[in-house]
Amino acid sequence: MSSESAPPITVMVVEDDAAMRQEFMLMARQTPGIALWGVAESLASARALLTDGPGRDGARPDVAIVDLGLPDGDGTLLIHELCEHGGRTGVLVATVFGDEAHVVRAIESGARGYMLKDSPIAEFARSIRLVSEGGAPLSPQVASHLLKRFVPPPAAALPVPVPQGPACQPLSAREAEILTLIARGHTVAEVAGKLHLSPHTVGTHIKHIYDKLAVNNRVQAVNRARATGQIE
Amino acid sequence: MRSRVSAWPCAALGRFLLWLALALVLVPACWAQPAASAPLELRFDAAEFAVGDTAHPPADGWQQQALPDEWAQNHRDLDGIAWYRVRFRLQEQPAQSLVLYVSRVAVTAEFRLNGSVLNPEVRFTPPGGLLGSQMTNRPQWLVLPAGLFRAGDNELMVRVQGDPVTGGSLSALRIGPAETLRNAWLLRHVPQQVVPAVLFVLLGTTFVIALGVWWRVRSPIHGHFVLAMGLWTTLLYGYYFPEPPVTRAVLLMCMAVLLIGFRWALLGLCWRFSRSTWHWFPKVLNVALGGSLTAALLMIAFGLRLDLLAWALLPGQLLRLLTAVMLCHWAWRERTWQAWALAGAEVIWFSGTLQFILIVMHVIPAEPFMISPADGLPLFLVLVALYLHRLTSELNQAKLGQQAAIHAERLRILHDMHDGMGAQLITALRLARLPEASAGAVARNIEDALQDLRLIIDSLALSDEQLLPLLGNLRYRLQPRLGELGIRLDWHVQAVPDLSGLTPQSALGVLRIVQEALNNALRHARATNLVVTIGSRGKALAIDIEDDGVGFDPAAKRSGGRGLTGMQQRAARLGGSVSVLVREAGGTVVSLTVPPGSMAALAARPA
């Protein structure tokens, strides 16, 4: 889809496994329209890239592929740093299983989805393009998790009411509809067809859901900090 | 050596109980001897007695009466107010103030020395009105200023109001210096006022804590314990009301109902905490106390004579005796500290009542002390100890159960890995070792293993018994490959039946069958269009995987539980079935049907 004249999508790879790193680099080099921005094997080297490497002038990659289990710390820390202050980098988590425990943690830190480490090159390119355009791949399992997060179970089933801060943004009816359909296994295109929307509109809704999650996460973080007395 | 160690507490406890029994018999006997009289000490073991429902003592009708005087014994039909009078001569006014000590008076009494009322705060019960002062369990200690005495003739007057049901009573009257009478007073004050106060606080605390435990555990024995503690606390609370704001009738009704309920709960609890072989005991208890509670309630409802309520309490007393016998029998058989302690405590509890009955019947003297209601303290302590003992063993059991569940889950995951991906990896390894190994075949087997591992992991994330997100995830992962191969997949989700009780294990079974059917369509059938329909057939879950390829090879039997046979075996383990329809026009339909409930039942079956 990318035209020849458009500037290439810059990609940063943060992965501690040497063979996997090589594989990602190879795929990035082989894919037209994608340029490798930097490669790091640890949190420290990734931060060095952002402060002293190509990012010393405040430049940031379009897309970052981040492994969570890095030798010197958790990849979610890096995701936080890349995404705070409205960072323009779209982050994908590199994972072997795409399991809920890993993916949800990463998404709550600001990641825009995950990429399976055994993805073929076409899928690799597709995901990077989607994220660089501001979209977000959303798996049914993550969608079902998000539904539960945004829509608390009926009050009667809970021993205590869920504290809902005024700043916590609930899902719109449309967004909940989209999440429900995706949780049932439908693709974005199918959801668009069922709801008589354009795939682009559905993509925008999904992006909004991610943004709300990020905002709510920040609100929760502030509330948590306030509760523990870290801020006044 | 071992048996010696375990026998020690029993022997010690036995000795303790023996001494206690001796003390109960001997101490009152020793105390009954009149103490050496101090210079200014007077003791009246007899008084003049007259009946008179007036505010002032009657002019005539006085007769001699020995003290202590129990109305139930000596004036059966007396129901109202009676007067006692003693006269004594003093050479001179005493130098210091003295004390009037009366160990027992029932129910309300006013004391006058030479016409001066000594306890003006006392209130008598007006006919049909709210109850006056209840003094039954409060030994009287009244200070007599020296100025109240006269040189020459003195007169001590006691106005006693009895109770129509329990009667009235007045013990011997003693006048003397405070220091001489203090010990005698303490001996009654401690068991009748201090110990019950301590017991009340302990009971209330235990009740609140046990209520909290019951709220979490919700097992019948905890509920039983809470009920018994609650009723006991309420009874003791009533005991502390010197002037309950109710009429006598209401108090009698409440006490009768409470007392029957309390005994029912407490004796039942004793039975539960024991391991007695008298299995008929709870039936007898329920019939006797259920019957007496019904009788009491009927008497109240039909407004029968309230003094008959005392009869409704009789079965409870007999059951207490029976419980003591039952526990002693159990202790004799088991010879554990729990058994001895519970039996001993129950005997002490009953002995308090026995003492009271014997006192009222003039068989034993009322001096120097009465053990009721302090008699319940040992029973309370033993019941709490047994309760805590039980609670800790329950917690240990729960921990063991939890460990067993974790172990079972580990075994299941191990089994799942062995069943699918393990076999696929071994196939891949065998293929790779062949001299003419095909990289494609090896890769495909490893890919299968990875897919299966993802299904296992997905199934572990099963939440709220929702199968659809798991099936959706399977499709989500497959979609890039379908796109690559140019295969179109139509995904239809219809109303899915209730999957309550769906376990990770059964979810994994469904996922593996669907994965295998899709793999078959992709790899062997050379299909270009796939239709997956998730819905229901009747009440059963139905998943159809339809392709337009060259068909299914029913003879194909591959490793790792794959192929048609593998799918059918998996479906059978789920309690469902798989059918394969090869269309003449081309294409295959694999249909999985799982009836409701069978997926939940799978969890109960051992792996």
Short mmCIF file of C-alpha atoms in Angstrom, two decimals, chain A residues 121-225:
data_model
loop_
_atom_site.label_atom_id
_atom_site.label_comp_id
_atom_site.label_asym_id
_atom_site.label_seq_id
_atom_site.Cartn_x
_atom_site.Cartn_y
_atom_site.Cartn_z
CA ILE A 121 7.31 -11.85 6.95
CA ALA A 122 4.02 -10.75 5.38
CA GLU A 123 2.33 -10.63 8.78
CA PHE A 124 5.34 -8.81 10.22
CA ALA A 125 5.06 -6.12 7.55
CA ARG A 126 1.26 -5.88 7.85
CA SER A 127 1.37 -5.36 11.61
CA ILE A 128 4.06 -2.70 11.37
CA ARG A 129 2.15 -0.80 8.70
CA LEU A 130 -1.10 -1.02 10.69
CA VAL A 131 0.52 0.35 13.83
CA SER A 132 2.46 3.07 12.02
CA GLU A 133 -0.84 4.29 10.56
CA GLY A 134 -2.20 4.63 14.08
CA GLY A 135 -4.25 1.44 14.00
CA ALA A 136 -4.09 -1.33 16.51
CA PRO A 137 -4.39 -5.06 15.98
CA LEU A 138 -6.81 -6.42 18.57
CA SER A 139 -7.11 -10.12 19.39
CA PRO A 140 -10.42 -11.59 20.60
CA GLN A 141 -8.93 -12.58 23.92
CA VAL A 142 -7.65 -9.06 24.56
CA ALA A 143 -10.99 -7.63 23.41
CA SER A 144 -12.83 -9.81 25.88
CA HIS A 145 -10.43 -8.74 28.59
CA LEU A 146 -10.95 -5.06 27.75
CA LEU A 147 -14.73 -5.53 27.84
CA LYS A 148 -14.43 -6.87 31.37
CA ARG A 149 -12.16 -4.01 32.39
CA PHE A 150 -14.41 -1.28 31.09
CA VAL A 151 -17.74 -2.84 31.94
CA PRO A 152 -17.64 -3.98 35.55
CA PRO A 153 -19.93 -6.93 36.40
CA PRO A 154 -23.38 -6.07 37.84
CA ALA A 155 -23.14 -4.33 41.19
CA ALA A 156 -25.12 -7.10 42.89
CA ALA A 157 -22.37 -9.60 42.13
CA LEU A 158 -19.75 -7.46 43.81
CA PRO A 159 -19.18 -7.21 47.54
CA VAL A 160 -18.10 -3.58 47.20
CA PRO A 161 -18.98 -1.08 44.48
CA VAL A 162 -16.21 -0.45 41.98
CA PRO A 163 -14.79 3.00 42.60
CA GLN A 164 -15.46 4.84 39.36
CA GLY A 165 -13.57 8.08 39.30
CA PRO A 166 -15.13 10.92 37.31
CA ALA A 167 -12.07 10.94 35.04
CA CYS A 168 -12.51 7.26 34.15
CA GLN A 169 -13.91 7.21 30.66
CA PRO A 170 -16.47 4.50 30.04
CA LEU A 171 -16.84 2.80 26.66
CA SER A 172 -19.40 4.19 24.25
CA ALA A 173 -22.16 1.82 23.14
CA ARG A 174 -20.52 1.57 19.71
CA GLU A 175 -17.14 0.75 21.18
CA ALA A 176 -18.63 -1.93 23.39
CA GLU A 177 -20.41 -3.37 20.34
CA ILE A 178 -17.15 -3.51 18.41
CA LEU A 179 -15.28 -5.13 21.29
CA THR A 180 -18.04 -7.73 21.70
CA LEU A 181 -17.88 -8.70 18.04
CA ILE A 182 -14.10 -8.89 18.02
CA ALA A 183 -14.20 -11.01 21.18
CA ARG A 184 -16.36 -13.47 19.22
CA GLY A 185 -13.58 -13.86 16.66
CA HIS A 186 -14.70 -11.46 13.92
CA THR A 187 -12.13 -9.50 11.93
CA VAL A 188 -12.20 -5.71 11.66
CA ALA A 189 -13.59 -6.01 8.13
CA GLU A 190 -16.41 -8.32 9.31
CA VAL A 191 -17.22 -6.01 12.21
CA ALA A 192 -17.39 -3.11 9.77
CA GLY A 193 -19.76 -5.09 7.54
CA LYS A 194 -22.03 -6.09 10.40
CA LEU A 195 -22.24 -2.57 11.81
CA HIS A 196 -22.47 -0.87 8.41
CA LEU A 197 -19.32 1.13 9.03
CA SER A 198 -16.12 1.48 7.07
CA PRO A 199 -13.16 -0.61 8.25
CA HIS A 200 -11.36 2.67 8.78
CA THR A 201 -14.03 3.89 11.21
CA VAL A 202 -13.85 0.61 13.14
CA GLY A 203 -10.06 1.03 13.29
CA THR A 204 -10.51 4.55 14.66
CA HIS A 205 -12.91 3.24 17.33
CA ILE A 206 -10.38 0.63 18.35
CA LYS A 207 -7.72 3.31 18.59
CA HIS A 208 -10.03 5.32 20.86
CA ILE A 209 -10.51 2.30 23.08
CA TYR A 210 -6.76 1.99 23.45
CA ASP A 211 -6.49 5.70 24.21
CA LYS A 212 -9.20 5.45 26.88
CA LEU A 213 -7.43 2.49 28.39
CA ALA A 214 -4.23 4.51 28.52
CA VAL A 215 -6.04 7.50 30.10
CA ASN A 216 -7.83 5.28 32.59
CA ASN A 217 -4.54 3.63 33.40
CA ARG A 218 -3.01 7.02 34.10
CA VAL A 219 -6.01 7.95 36.29
CA GLN A 220 -5.67 4.68 38.14
CA ALA A 221 -1.97 5.21 38.55
CA VAL A 222 -2.62 8.67 40.01
CA ASN A 223 -5.33 7.29 42.29
CA ARG A 224 -3.04 4.52 43.41
CA ALA A 225 -0.25 6.98 44.07
#
